[in-house]
Coordinates of C-alpha atoms in Angstrom, one line a residue:
M297 CA -59.3 10.1 14.5
D298 CA -61.8 9.4 11.5
D299 CA -62.7 5.6 10.4
D300 CA -60.6 6.2 7.2
R301 CA -57.3 7.1 9.1
L302 CA -58.0 4.3 11.4
Y303 CA -58.2 2.2 8.6
A304 CA -55.1 3.1 7.3
A305 CA -53.3 2.5 10.0
L306 CA -54.8 -1.0 10.2
Q307 CA -53.4 -1.5 7.0
A308 CA -49.7 -0.2 8.1
R309 CA -50.1 -2.4 11.1
D310 CA -49.6 0.5 13.0
R311 CA -48.5 -0.1 16.8
G312 CA -48.6 3.4 18.0
L313 CA -52.4 2.8 18.4
D314 CA -52.3 -0.3 20.2
G315 CA -54.6 -0.7 23.5
R316 CA -56.0 3.0 22.4
V317 CA -58.3 1.8 19.4
F318 CA -59.2 -1.5 18.1
V319 CA -60.8 -2.6 14.8
C320 CA -64.0 -5.1 15.0
V321 CA -64.8 -7.1 11.8
A322 CA -68.5 -7.7 11.1
T323 CA -68.0 -10.8 9.0
T324 CA -65.7 -12.8 11.6
G325 CA -67.4 -11.5 14.7
I326 CA -63.8 -10.8 16.2
F327 CA -62.2 -7.5 17.4
C328 CA -58.2 -7.1 17.0
R329 CA -55.4 -4.9 17.8
L330 CA -54.7 -2.5 14.7
S331 CA -51.2 -4.5 14.5
C332 CA -52.4 -8.0 14.3
P333 CA -50.8 -10.0 11.9
A334 CA -53.9 -11.4 10.4
R335 CA -55.1 -10.6 7.2
T336 CA -56.6 -7.1 6.6
P337 CA -60.2 -7.2 6.3
L338 CA -61.9 -5.4 4.0
R339 CA -63.0 -1.5 4.7
K340 CA -66.7 -2.1 4.7
N341 CA -66.6 -4.8 7.4
C342 CA -64.5 -3.0 9.7
S343 CA -65.6 -0.7 12.6
F344 CA -63.6 0.7 15.4
R345 CA -63.9 1.1 19.3
A346 CA -61.9 2.7 21.9
T347 CA -62.1 -0.1 24.3
V348 CA -62.3 -3.9 24.7
A349 CA -65.3 -3.5 26.9
A350 CA -67.0 -1.7 24.0
C351 CA -66.1 -4.5 21.3
V352 CA -67.6 -7.0 23.9
A353 CA -70.7 -5.4 24.2
D354 CA -70.9 -5.2 20.9
G355 CA -70.7 -8.9 20.3
F356 CA -67.3 -9.3 19.3
R357 CA -65.0 -11.8 20.7
A358 CA -61.0 -11.3 20.8
C359 CA -58.7 -12.5 18.5
K360 CA -57.0 -15.4 19.0
R361 CA -53.5 -14.0 17.0
C362 CA -53.1 -10.6 18.8
K363 CA -55.0 -11.2 21.9
P364 CA -56.3 -8.0 22.3
D365 CA -57.8 -8.3 25.6
S366 CA -54.7 -9.1 27.4
A367 CA -52.2 -6.8 28.8
G368 CA -49.5 -5.2 27.0

């Protein structure tokens, strides 16, 4: 999927992509599931990764609300 569709899924808090795509937020240094209940970040601050390892390798830490690094 392209980034615009992934951002739309983030805005909709789409659970269908949980565990398959993660959003990294540049301004906070945090990565989340697309279904995270936290406030939706601005589009310009978002990038998307396919794995937790890719998020961590790029310097992001896991969100404490949605816990994207835990199983399930």
